[in-house]
PDB file of C-alpha atoms in Angstrom:
ATOM      1  CA  UNK A1431     -66.080  -1.423  40.196  1.00  0.00           C
ATOM      2  CA  UNK A1432     -65.387  -2.514  36.641  1.00  0.00           C
ATOM      3  CA  UNK A1433     -65.570  -6.151  37.735  1.00  0.00           C
ATOM      4  CA  UNK A1434     -69.118  -5.594  39.010  1.00  0.00           C
ATOM      5  CA  UNK A1435     -70.060  -3.826  35.791  1.00  0.00           C
ATOM      6  CA  UNK A1436     -68.589  -6.706  33.790  1.00  0.00           C
ATOM      7  CA  UNK A1437     -70.745  -9.203  35.706  1.00  0.00           C
ATOM      8  CA  UNK A1438     -73.780  -6.988  35.124  1.00  0.00           C
ATOM      9  CA  UNK A1439     -72.924  -6.817  31.441  1.00  0.00           C
ATOM     10  CA  UNK A1440     -72.888 -10.606  31.202  1.00  0.00           C
ATOM     11  CA  UNK A1441     -76.358 -10.756  32.746  1.00  0.00           C
ATOM     12  CA  UNK A1442     -77.546  -8.051  30.345  1.00  0.00           C
ATOM     13  CA  UNK A1443     -76.233  -9.975  27.349  1.00  0.00           C
ATOM     14  CA  UNK A1444     -78.182 -13.069  28.443  1.00  0.00           C
ATOM     15  CA  UNK A1445     -81.366 -10.983  28.875  1.00  0.00           C
ATOM     16  CA  UNK A1446     -81.235  -8.517  25.983  1.00  0.00           C
ATOM     17  CA  UNK A1447     -79.842 -10.550  23.089  1.00  0.00           C
ATOM     18  CA  UNK A1448     -82.781 -13.005  22.695  1.00  0.00           C
ATOM     19  CA  UNK A1449     -85.290 -10.146  22.856  1.00  0.00           C
ATOM     20  CA  UNK A1450     -83.427  -8.164  20.213  1.00  0.00           C
ATOM     21  CA  UNK A1451     -83.340 -11.181  17.917  1.00  0.00           C
ATOM     22  CA  UNK A1452     -87.114 -11.645  18.258  1.00  0.00           C
ATOM     23  CA  UNK A1453     -87.755  -7.947  17.547  1.00  0.00           C
ATOM     24  CA  UNK A1454     -85.546  -7.938  14.463  1.00  0.00           C
ATOM     25  CA  UNK A1455     -87.233 -11.050  13.066  1.00  0.00           C
ATOM     26  CA  UNK A1456     -90.674  -9.549  13.687  1.00  0.00           C
ATOM     27  CA  UNK A1457     -89.721  -6.276  11.977  1.00  0.00           C
ATOM     28  CA  UNK A1458     -88.320  -8.120   8.970  1.00  0.00           C
ATOM     29  CA  UNK A1459     -91.513 -10.170   8.773  1.00  0.00           C
ATOM     30  CA  UNK A1460     -93.599  -6.985   8.667  1.00  0.00           C
ATOM     31  CA  UNK A1461     -95.184  -7.293  12.113  1.00  0.00           C
ATOM     32  CA  UNK A1462     -96.415  -3.986  13.554  1.00  0.00           C
ATOM     33  CA  UNK A1463     -94.831  -3.445  16.972  1.00  0.00           C
ATOM     34  CA  UNK A1464     -96.096  -0.715  19.366  1.00  0.00           C
ATOM     35  CA  UNK A1465     -93.878   2.369  19.571  1.00  0.00           C
ATOM     36  CA  UNK A1466     -93.436   2.077  23.346  1.00  0.00           C
ATOM     37  CA  UNK A1467     -92.019  -1.438  22.935  1.00  0.00           C
ATOM     38  CA  UNK A1468     -89.563  -0.293  20.285  1.00  0.00           C
ATOM     39  CA  UNK A1469     -88.519   2.733  22.351  1.00  0.00           C
ATOM     40  CA  UNK A1470     -87.916   0.608  25.436  1.00  0.00           C
ATOM     41  CA  UNK A1471     -85.950  -1.959  23.466  1.00  0.00           C
ATOM     42  CA  UNK A1472     -83.763   0.704  21.852  1.00  0.00           C
ATOM     43  CA  UNK A1473     -83.114   2.393  25.215  1.00  0.00           C
ATOM     44  CA  UNK A1474     -82.117  -0.958  26.702  1.00  0.00           C
ATOM     45  CA  UNK A1475     -79.834  -1.658  23.744  1.00  0.00           C
ATOM     46  CA  UNK A1476     -78.159   1.771  23.989  1.00  0.00           C
ATOM     47  CA  UNK A1477     -77.580   1.241  27.709  1.00  0.00           C
ATOM     48  CA  UNK A1478     -76.015  -2.165  27.108  1.00  0.00           C
ATOM     49  CA  UNK A1479     -73.747  -0.718  24.394  1.00  0.00           C
ATOM     50  CA  UNK A1480     -72.650   2.020  26.793  1.00  0.00           C
ATOM     51  CA  UNK A1481     -71.812  -0.606  29.409  1.00  0.00           C
ATOM     52  CA  UNK A1482     -69.887  -2.592  26.823  1.00  0.00           C
ATOM     53  CA  UNK A1483     -67.843   0.466  25.856  1.00  0.00           C
ATOM     54  CA  UNK A1484     -67.167   1.250  29.521  1.00  0.00           C
ATOM     55  CA  UNK A1485     -65.901  -2.263  30.212  1.00  0.00           C
ATOM     56  CA  UNK A1486     -64.328  -3.279  26.921  1.00  0.00           C
ATOM     57  CA  UNK A1487     -62.334  -0.233  25.892  1.00  0.00           C
ATOM     58  CA  UNK A1488     -59.878  -0.274  28.851  1.00  0.00           C
ATOM     59  CA  UNK A1489     -59.383  -4.022  28.344  1.00  0.00           C
ATOM     60  CA  UNK A1490     -58.788  -3.524  24.625  1.00  0.00           C
ATOM     61  CA  UNK A1491     -56.344  -0.667  25.237  1.00  0.00           C
ATOM     62  CA  UNK A1492     -54.433  -2.703  27.813  1.00  0.00           C
ATOM     63  CA  UNK A1493     -54.091  -5.649  25.429  1.00  0.00           C
ATOM     64  CA  UNK A1494     -52.904  -3.368  22.656  1.00  0.00           C
ATOM     65  CA  UNK A1495     -50.283  -1.819  24.935  1.00  0.00           C
ATOM     66  CA  UNK A1496     -49.155  -5.362  25.801  1.00  0.00           C
ATOM     67  CA  UNK A1497     -48.349  -5.954  22.130  1.00  0.00           C
ATOM     68  CA  UNK A1498     -51.430  -7.852  20.906  1.00  0.00           C
ATOM     69  CA  UNK A1499     -52.753  -7.286  17.409  1.00  0.00           C
ATOM     70  CA  UNK A1500     -56.192  -5.768  16.932  1.00  0.00           C
ATOM     71  CA  UNK A1501     -57.719  -9.166  16.303  1.00  0.00           C
ATOM     72  CA  UNK A1502     -56.055 -10.750  19.348  1.00  0.00           C
ATOM     73  CA  UNK A1503     -57.077  -7.822  21.562  1.00  0.00           C
ATOM     74  CA  UNK A1504     -60.657  -7.959  20.268  1.00  0.00           C
ATOM     75  CA  UNK A1505     -60.937 -11.695  20.904  1.00  0.00           C
ATOM     76  CA  UNK A1506     -59.533 -11.246  24.407  1.00  0.00           C
ATOM     77  CA  UNK A1507     -62.139  -8.567  25.146  1.00  0.00           C
ATOM     78  CA  UNK A1508     -64.972 -10.771  23.849  1.00  0.00           C
ATOM     79  CA  UNK A1509     -63.760 -13.669  26.011  1.00  0.00           C
ATOM     80  CA  UNK A1510     -63.691 -11.392  29.045  1.00  0.00           C
ATOM     81  CA  UNK A1511     -67.131  -9.824  28.494  1.00  0.00           C
ATOM     82  CA  UNK A1512     -69.254 -12.625  27.007  1.00  0.00           C
ATOM     83  CA  UNK A1513     -69.935 -15.759  29.121  1.00  0.00           C
ATOM     84  CA  UNK A1514     -68.238 -18.944  27.955  1.00  0.00           C
ATOM     85  CA  UNK A1515     -71.512 -20.869  27.860  1.00  0.00           C
ATOM     86  CA  UNK A1516     -73.160 -18.222  25.666  1.00  0.00           C
ATOM     87  CA  UNK A1517     -70.198 -18.153  23.272  1.00  0.00           C
ATOM     88  CA  UNK A1518     -70.213 -21.912  22.938  1.00  0.00           C
ATOM     89  CA  UNK A1519     -73.992 -22.071  22.433  1.00  0.00           C
ATOM     90  CA  UNK A1520     -73.756 -19.559  19.599  1.00  0.00           C
ATOM     91  CA  UNK A1521     -70.873 -21.477  18.012  1.00  0.00           C
ATOM     92  CA  UNK A1522     -72.772 -24.767  18.409  1.00  0.00           C
ATOM     93  CA  UNK A1523     -75.817 -23.348  16.636  1.00  0.00           C
ATOM     94  CA  UNK A1524     -73.782 -22.013  13.706  1.00  0.00           C
ATOM     95  CA  UNK A1525     -71.999 -25.369  13.364  1.00  0.00           C
ATOM     96  CA  UNK A1526     -75.297 -27.236  13.541  1.00  0.00           C
ATOM     97  CA  UNK A1527     -76.788 -25.038  10.808  1.00  0.00           C
ATOM     98  CA  UNK A1528     -73.676 -25.638   8.709  1.00  0.00           C
ATOM     99  CA  UNK A1529     -74.147 -29.378   9.261  1.00  0.00           C
ATOM    100  CA  UNK A1530     -77.735 -29.037   8.046  1.00  0.00           C
ATOM    101  CA  UNK A1531     -76.365 -27.727   4.766  1.00  0.00           C
ATOM    102  CA  UNK A1532     -73.903 -30.626   4.579  1.00  0.00           C
ATOM    103  CA  UNK A1533     -76.682 -33.096   5.291  1.00  0.00           C
ATOM    104  CA  UNK A1534     -78.797 -31.583   2.516  1.00  0.00           C
ATOM    105  CA  UNK A1535     -76.054 -32.212  -0.063  1.00  0.00           C
ATOM    106  CA  UNK A1536     -75.198 -35.625   1.490  1.00  0.00           C
ATOM    107  CA  UNK A1537     -71.703 -34.729   2.638  1.00  0.00           C
ATOM    108  CA  UNK A1538     -69.835 -35.329   5.899  1.00  0.00           C
ATOM    109  CA  UNK A1539     -67.682 -33.003   7.951  1.00  0.00           C
ATOM    110  CA  UNK A1540     -63.905 -33.324   7.563  1.00  0.00           C
ATOM    111  CA  UNK A1541     -63.187 -37.031   7.283  1.00  0.00           C
ATOM    112  CA  UNK A1542     -59.455 -37.428   6.566  1.00  0.00           C
ATOM    113  CA  UNK A1543     -58.240 -39.836   3.935  1.00  0.00           C
ATOM    114  CA  UNK A1544     -57.860 -43.326   5.359  1.00  0.00           C
ATOM    115  CA  UNK A1545     -60.043 -42.649   8.428  1.00  0.00           C
ATOM    116  CA  UNK A1546     -63.026 -44.909   9.107  1.00  0.00           C
ATOM    117  CA  UNK A1547     -66.301 -43.225  10.155  1.00  0.00           C
ATOM    118  CA  UNK A1548     -68.662 -44.885  12.627  1.00  0.00           C
ATOM    119  CA  UNK A1549     -72.186 -43.558  13.000  1.00  0.00           C
ATOM    120  CA  UNK A1550     -73.949 -43.331  16.364  1.00  0.00           C
ATOM    121  CA  UNK A1551     -77.381 -41.872  15.584  1.00  0.00           C
ATOM    122  CA  UNK A1552     -79.478 -45.039  15.489  1.00  0.00           C
ATOM    123  CA  UNK A1553     -80.822 -44.849  19.100  1.00  0.00           C
ATOM    124  CA  UNK A1554     -81.900 -41.211  18.742  1.00  0.00           C
ATOM    125  CA  UNK A1555     -83.282 -41.121  15.193  1.00  0.00           C
ATOM    126  CA  UNK A1556     -86.814 -42.136  16.159  1.00  0.00           C
ATOM    127  CA  UNK A1557     -86.841 -39.702  19.095  1.00  0.00           C
ATOM    128  CA  UNK A1558     -85.670 -36.803  16.910  1.00  0.00           C
ATOM    129  CA  UNK A1559     -88.341 -37.456  14.294  1.00  0.00           C
ATOM    130  CA  UNK A1560     -90.959 -37.674  17.043  1.00  0.00           C
ATOM    131  CA  UNK A1561     -89.812 -34.288  18.420  1.00  0.00           C
ATOM    132  CA  UNK A1562     -90.001 -32.865  14.908  1.00  0.00           C
ATOM    133  CA  UNK A1563     -93.541 -34.160  14.393  1.00  0.00           C
ATOM    134  CA  UNK A1564     -94.703 -32.762  17.745  1.00  0.00           C
ATOM    135  CA  UNK A1565     -93.113 -29.375  16.969  1.00  0.00           C
ATOM    136  CA  UNK A1566     -94.863 -29.164  13.587  1.00  0.00           C
ATOM    137  CA  UNK A1567     -98.220 -30.092  15.132  1.00  0.00           C
ATOM    138  CA  UNK A1568     -97.694 -27.509  17.903  1.00  0.00           C
ATOM    139  CA  UNK A1569     -96.893 -24.804  15.347  1.00  0.00           C
ATOM    140  CA  UNK A1570    -100.040 -25.515  13.343  1.00  0.00           C
ATOM    141  CA  UNK A1571    -102.292 -25.693  16.428  1.00  0.00           C
ATOM    142  CA  UNK A1572    -100.971 -22.426  17.884  1.00  0.00           C
ATOM    143  CA  UNK A1573    -101.401 -20.720  14.518  1.00  0.00           C
ATOM    144  CA  UNK A1574    -105.085 -21.703  14.549  1.00  0.00           C
ATOM    145  CA  UNK A1575    -105.766 -20.951  18.225  1.00  0.00           C
ATOM    146  CA  UNK A1576    -103.944 -17.692  19.053  1.00  0.00           C
ATOM    147  CA  UNK A1577    -105.934 -14.644  17.895  1.00  0.00           C
ATOM    148  CA  UNK A1578    -103.384 -11.876  18.644  1.00  0.00           C
ATOM    149  CA  UNK A1579    -101.210 -11.085  15.602  1.00  0.00           C
ATOM    150  CA  UNK A1580     -98.104 -10.009  17.542  1.00  0.00           C
ATOM    151  CA  UNK A1581     -98.116 -13.041  19.837  1.00  0.00           C
ATOM    152  CA  UNK A1582     -98.878 -15.281  16.883  1.00  0.00           C
ATOM    153  CA  UNK A1583     -95.930 -13.888  14.895  1.00  0.00           C
ATOM    154  CA  UNK A1584     -93.486 -14.251  17.798  1.00  0.00           C
ATOM    155  CA  UNK A1585     -94.546 -17.836  18.516  1.00  0.00           C
ATOM    156  CA  UNK A1586     -94.433 -18.681  14.821  1.00  0.00           C
ATOM    157  CA  UNK A1587     -90.852 -17.445  14.577  1.00  0.00           C
ATOM    158  CA  UNK A1588     -89.841 -19.354  17.722  1.00  0.00           C
ATOM    159  CA  UNK A1589     -91.552 -22.579  16.598  1.00  0.00           C
ATOM    160  CA  UNK A1590     -90.112 -22.494  13.078  1.00  0.00           C
ATOM    161  CA  UNK A1591     -86.645 -21.802  14.482  1.00  0.00           C
ATOM    162  CA  UNK A1592     -87.100 -24.707  16.906  1.00  0.00           C
ATOM    163  CA  UNK A1593     -87.965 -27.031  14.020  1.00  0.00           C
ATOM    164  CA  UNK A1594     -84.871 -25.903  12.125  1.00  0.00           C
ATOM    165  CA  UNK A1595     -82.690 -26.450  15.213  1.00  0.00           C
ATOM    166  CA  UNK A1596     -84.067 -29.979  15.727  1.00  0.00           C
ATOM    167  CA  UNK A1597     -83.179 -30.822  12.130  1.00  0.00           C
ATOM    168  CA  UNK A1598     -79.780 -29.143  12.503  1.00  0.00           C
ATOM    169  CA  UNK A1599     -78.910 -31.062  15.694  1.00  0.00           C
ATOM    170  CA  UNK A1600     -79.719 -34.366  14.034  1.00  0.00           C
ATOM    171  CA  UNK A1601     -77.847 -33.339  10.887  1.00  0.00           C
ATOM    172  CA  UNK A1602     -74.796 -32.457  12.987  1.00  0.00           C
ATOM    173  CA  UNK A1603     -74.798 -35.940  14.515  1.00  0.00           C
ATOM    174  CA  UNK A1604     -75.173 -37.584  11.098  1.00  0.00           C
ATOM    175  CA  UNK A1605     -72.462 -35.549   9.358  1.00  0.00           C
ATOM    176  CA  UNK A1606     -69.961 -35.712  12.252  1.00  0.00           C
ATOM    177  CA  UNK A1607     -69.461 -39.434  13.044  1.00  0.00           C
ATOM    178  CA  UNK A1608     -66.822 -40.986  15.265  1.00  0.00           C
ATOM    179  CA  UNK A1609     -63.539 -41.486  13.426  1.00  0.00           C
ATOM    180  CA  UNK A1610     -60.780 -44.086  13.714  1.00  0.00           C
ATOM    181  CA  UNK A1611     -57.657 -42.923  11.924  1.00  0.00           C
ATOM    182  CA  UNK A1612     -55.365 -45.118   9.838  1.00  0.00           C
ATOM    183  CA  UNK A1613     -52.870 -45.093  12.734  1.00  0.00           C
ATOM    184  CA  UNK A1614     -55.515 -46.268  15.244  1.00  0.00           C
ATOM    185  CA  UNK A1615     -56.250 -42.829  16.732  1.00  0.00           C
ATOM    186  CA  UNK A1616     -59.783 -42.146  17.896  1.00  0.00           C
ATOM    187  CA  UNK A1617     -61.939 -39.053  17.509  1.00  0.00           C
ATOM    188  CA  UNK A1618     -65.145 -39.092  19.548  1.00  0.00           C
ATOM    189  CA  UNK A1619     -67.853 -36.650  18.514  1.00  0.00           C
ATOM    190  CA  UNK A1620     -71.443 -35.856  19.220  1.00  0.00           C
ATOM    191  CA  UNK A1621     -72.641 -33.452  16.569  1.00  0.00           C
ATOM    192  CA  UNK A1622     -71.181 -30.005  17.112  1.00  0.00           C
ATOM    193  CA  UNK A1623     -71.431 -30.295  20.915  1.00  0.00           C
ATOM    194  CA  UNK A1624     -68.550 -32.614  21.778  1.00  0.00           C
ATOM    195  CA  UNK A1625     -65.188 -33.409  20.169  1.00  0.00           C
ATOM    196  CA  UNK A1626     -62.408 -35.463  21.775  1.00  0.00           C
ATOM    197  CA  UNK A1627     -59.225 -36.643  20.050  1.00  0.00           C
ATOM    198  CA  UNK A1628     -57.311 -39.617  21.466  1.00  0.00           C
ATOM    199  CA  UNK A1629     -53.908 -40.523  19.963  1.00  0.00           C
ATOM    200  CA  UNK A1630     -53.238 -44.143  19.087  1.00  0.00           C
ATOM    201  CA  UNK A1631     -50.501 -44.614  21.699  1.00  0.00           C
ATOM    202  CA  UNK A1632     -52.943 -43.570  24.447  1.00  0.00           C
ATOM    203  CA  UNK A1633     -55.336 -46.467  23.729  1.00  0.00           C
ATOM    204  CA  UNK A1634     -54.618 -49.557  25.842  1.00  0.00           C
ATOM    205  CA  UNK A1635     -57.610 -51.726  24.928  1.00  0.00           C
ATOM    206  CA  UNK A1636     -61.081 -51.630  23.427  1.00  0.00           C
ATOM    207  CA  UNK A1637     -64.036 -53.977  23.760  1.00  0.00           C
ATOM    208  CA  UNK A1638     -67.726 -54.249  22.993  1.00  0.00           C
ATOM    209  CA  UNK A1639     -69.537 -53.385  26.215  1.00  0.00           C
ATOM    210  CA  UNK A1640     -73.204 -52.391  26.163  1.00  0.00           C
ATOM    211  CA  UNK A1641     -74.233 -50.239  29.122  1.00  0.00           C
ATOM    212  CA  UNK A1642     -77.133 -47.975  30.038  1.00  0.00           C
ATOM    213  CA  UNK A1643     -75.690 -45.129  32.151  1.00  0.00           C
ATOM    214  CA  UNK A1644     -77.777 -42.588  34.010  1.00  0.00           C
ATOM    215  CA  UNK A1645     -77.428 -38.866  33.420  1.00  0.00           C
ATOM    216  CA  UNK A1646     -77.179 -36.684  30.353  1.00  0.00           C
ATOM    217  CA  UNK A1647     -75.075 -36.673  27.215  1.00  0.00           C
ATOM    218  CA  UNK A1648     -71.669 -36.338  28.910  1.00  0.00           C
ATOM    219  CA  UNK A1649     -71.117 -37.821  32.367  1.00  0.00           C
ATOM    220  CA  UNK A1650     -67.874 -38.449  34.241  1.00  0.00           C
ATOM    221  CA  UNK A1651     -67.622 -40.815  37.218  1.00  0.00           C
ATOM    222  CA  UNK A1652     -65.383 -40.232  40.201  1.00  0.00           C
ATOM    223  CA  UNK A1653     -63.030 -42.938  38.920  1.00  0.00           C
ATOM    224  CA  UNK A1654     -62.430 -41.031  35.660  1.00  0.00           C
ATOM    225  CA  UNK A1655     -64.849 -42.888  33.366  1.00  0.00           C
ATOM    226  CA  UNK A1656     -66.408 -40.738  30.651  1.00  0.00           C
ATOM    227  CA  UNK A1657     -69.828 -41.787  29.318  1.00  0.00           C
ATOM    228  CA  UNK A1658     -70.800 -40.275  25.965  1.00  0.00           C
ATOM    229  CA  UNK A1659     -74.257 -41.788  25.744  1.00  0.00           C
ATOM    230  CA  UNK A1660     -76.683 -41.685  22.819  1.00  0.00           C
ATOM    231  CA  UNK A1661     -80.214 -42.723  23.640  1.00  0.00           C
ATOM    232  CA  UNK A1662     -79.019 -43.445  27.213  1.00  0.00           C
ATOM    233  CA  UNK A1663     -76.695 -46.234  26.080  1.00  0.00           C
ATOM    234  CA  UNK A1664     -73.067 -46.933  25.244  1.00  0.00           C
ATOM    235  CA  UNK A1665     -71.718 -49.926  23.324  1.00  0.00           C
ATOM    236  CA  UNK A1666     -67.912 -49.547  23.286  1.00  0.00           C
ATOM    237  CA  UNK A1667     -65.469 -49.200  26.193  1.00  0.00           C
ATOM    238  CA  UNK A1668     -61.938 -47.907  25.548  1.00  0.00           C
ATOM    239  CA  UNK A1669     -59.333 -48.041  28.307  1.00  0.00           C
ATOM    240  CA  UNK A1670     -56.463 -45.537  28.073  1.00  0.00           C
ATOM    241  CA  UNK A1671     -52.865 -45.585  29.213  1.00  0.00           C
ATOM    242  CA  UNK A1672     -53.357 -42.226  30.934  1.00  0.00           C
ATOM    243  CA  UNK A1673     -55.923 -39.461  31.413  1.00  0.00           C
ATOM    244  CA  UNK A1674     -57.012 -37.331  28.453  1.00  0.00           C
ATOM    245  CA  UNK A1675     -58.437 -33.826  28.691  1.00  0.00           C
ATOM    246  CA  UNK A1676     -61.803 -32.913  27.198  1.00  0.00           C
ATOM    247  CA  UNK A1677     -64.185 -29.949  27.079  1.00  0.00           C
ATOM    248  CA  UNK A1678     -67.860 -30.299  27.935  1.00  0.00           C
ATOM    249  CA  UNK A1679     -70.508 -28.765  25.626  1.00  0.00           C
ATOM    250  CA  UNK A1680     -70.801 -25.586  27.743  1.00  0.00           C
ATOM    251  CA  UNK A1681     -67.080 -25.100  28.300  1.00  0.00           C
ATOM    252  CA  UNK A1682     -66.244 -26.954  31.517  1.00  0.00           C
ATOM    253  CA  UNK A1683     -63.096 -29.062  31.357  1.00  0.00           C
ATOM    254  CA  UNK A1684     -62.462 -32.548  32.662  1.00  0.00           C
ATOM    255  CA  UNK A1685     -60.257 -35.602  32.275  1.00  0.00           C
ATOM    256  CA  UNK A1686     -60.937 -39.306  31.839  1.00  0.00           C
ATOM    257  CA  UNK A1687     -59.005 -42.584  31.792  1.00  0.00           C
ATOM    258  CA  UNK A1688     -61.836 -44.770  30.430  1.00  0.00           C
ATOM    259  CA  UNK A1689     -64.113 -43.828  27.528  1.00  0.00           C
ATOM    260  CA  UNK A1690     -67.534 -45.326  26.942  1.00  0.00           C
ATOM    261  CA  UNK A1691     -69.412 -44.304  23.823  1.00  0.00           C
ATOM    262  CA  UNK A1692     -72.067 -45.556  21.446  1.00  0.00           C
ATOM    263  CA  UNK A1693     -71.435 -46.819  17.931  1.00  0.00           C
ATOM    264  CA  UNK A1694     -74.133 -48.282  15.714  1.00  0.00           C
ATOM    265  CA  UNK A1695     -71.688 -51.048  14.741  1.00  0.00           C
ATOM    266  CA  UNK A1696     -69.618 -51.581  17.915  1.00  0.00           C
ATOM    267  CA  UNK A1697     -67.831 -54.716  16.675  1.00  0.00           C
ATOM    268  CA  UNK A1698     -66.501 -52.913  13.609  1.00  0.00           C
ATOM    269  CA  UNK A1699     -65.374 -49.976  15.770  1.00  0.00           C
ATOM    270  CA  UNK A1700     -63.536 -52.264  18.178  1.00  0.00           C
ATOM    271  CA  UNK A1701     -61.967 -54.163  15.279  1.00  0.00           C
ATOM    272  CA  UNK A1702     -60.676 -50.889  13.815  1.00  0.00           C
ATOM    273  CA  UNK A1703     -59.257 -49.796  17.177  1.00  0.00           C
ATOM    274  CA  UNK A1704     -57.556 -53.137  17.819  1.00  0.00           C
ATOM    275  CA  UNK A1705     -56.316 -53.831  14.281  1.00  0.00           C
ATOM    276  CA  UNK A1706     -52.821 -55.376  14.180  1.00  0.00           C
ATOM    277  CA  UNK A1707     -51.478 -52.576  11.982  1.00  0.00           C
ATOM    278  CA  UNK A1708     -51.992 -49.803  14.490  1.00  0.00           C
ATOM    279  CA  UNK A1709     -49.256 -48.703  16.862  1.00  0.00           C
ATOM    280  CA  UNK A1710     -49.220 -50.573  20.172  1.00  0.00           C
ATOM    281  CA  UNK A1711     -49.260 -48.530  23.388  1.00  0.00           C
ATOM    282  CA  UNK A1712     -46.000 -48.357  25.350  1.00  0.00           C
ATOM    283  CA  UNK A1713     -45.764 -50.955  28.165  1.00  0.00           C
ATOM    284  CA  UNK A1714     -46.448 -49.752  31.684  1.00  0.00           C
ATOM    285  CA  UNK A1715     -43.275 -49.640  33.803  1.00  0.00           C
ATOM    286  CA  UNK A1716     -45.171 -50.912  36.850  1.00  0.00           C
ATOM    287  CA  UNK A1717     -46.336 -54.143  35.196  1.00  0.00           C
ATOM    288  CA  UNK A1718     -44.129 -57.000  33.902  1.00  0.00           C
ATOM    289  CA  UNK A1719     -44.124 -57.739  30.204  1.00  0.00           C
ATOM    290  CA  UNK A1720     -45.508 -61.213  30.791  1.00  0.00           C
ATOM    291  CA  UNK A1721     -48.802 -59.754  32.000  1.00  0.00           C
ATOM    292  CA  UNK A1722     -49.375 -57.629  28.877  1.00  0.00           C
ATOM    293  CA  UNK A1723     -51.697 -60.230  27.397  1.00  0.00           C
ATOM    294  CA  UNK A1724     -54.233 -59.641  30.175  1.00  0.00           C
ATOM    295  CA  UNK A1725     -55.318 -56.314  28.652  1.00  0.00           C
ATOM    296  CA  UNK A1726     -55.954 -57.742  25.179  1.00  0.00           C
ATOM    297  CA  UNK A1727     -59.525 -58.140  23.965  1.00  0.00           C
ATOM    298  CA  UNK A1728     -60.946 -61.201  22.213  1.00  0.00           C
ATOM    299  CA  UNK A1729     -60.477 -59.368  18.913  1.00  0.00           C
ATOM    300  CA  UNK A1730     -56.809 -58.713  19.730  1.00  0.00           C
ATOM    301  CA  UNK A1731     -55.072 -61.814  21.060  1.00  0.00           C
ATOM    302  CA  UNK A1732     -51.496 -62.357  22.098  1.00  0.00           C
ATOM    303  CA  UNK A1733     -49.263 -64.483  19.805  1.00  0.00           C
ATOM    304  CA  UNK A1734     -48.632 -68.033  20.913  1.00  0.00           C
ATOM    305  CA  UNK A1735     -45.207 -68.935  22.275  1.00  0.00           C
ATOM    306  CA  UNK A1736     -42.678 -70.773  20.115  1.00  0.00           C
ATOM    307  CA  UNK A1737     -42.753 -74.556  20.823  1.00  0.00           C
ATOM    308  CA  UNK A1738     -39.578 -76.145  22.163  1.00  0.00           C
ATOM    309  CA  UNK A1739     -37.533 -78.770  20.309  1.00  0.00           C
ATOM    310  CA  UNK A1740     -38.813 -82.341  20.376  1.00  0.00           C
ATOM    311  CA  UNK A1741     -37.429 -84.627  23.030  1.00  0.00           C
TER     312      UNK A1741
END
């Protein structure tokens, strides 16, 4: 029974939360809302809170009896009641808004000392500014066309928030570049939506390889190839010694053995990944040492053999 109520609560959270946010923004802005609408919204909110108490309190009490602290028990209850996708979307938006603040003061997000950043926003910059221009024009046109004050206020709030989110998404991509650590480790990012860390000893080879994959931002082939495309293109291919785990933007997990991503300067990224000073990956036990030079890229060549004595 409680499992069914928990599923119903998740649906209610998806349905009620956006409406409550719109009502609160309208009230703060001074918009007059009919009493019947407010009464219905409050009744719906009270019912959802009652469902939350019915579902969450036994879970919280059970976690406390198991020895969890209040914070650990509360987080466990939130994870059980709120959908993963909704939690991640909320976190993504807060991180994007934080990145907008960083972008305003011309700072970047957590670049360790000695790490080299590589931007990837060039293919999408024009598209983002075009979206921003269209959103501004739409906001102005709707403000002039719609005669109903309530509808006008709601659409104005939604449009202005959409403009802010467009700026925040682009700012997140600008302030969170790819990183190559001083030891040759790789950190792939796309704004606040995607973050994958690859240790240096897991990287077998890297090369410049421009491709135009189909699909969305993150796509994984059946052979374990991960495409992190920007503007429907990738420019760098990194082959790994073994599969690495990653988390998709909405919480699904996957693994990949080959990484393809976009960098505005792919040759510099490959040069940083294949620099002589970084740790070399361990040799594969299934392949002889004499064949190790076959995986080296043009930027990373095998040393020549020592010449024999003259005859």
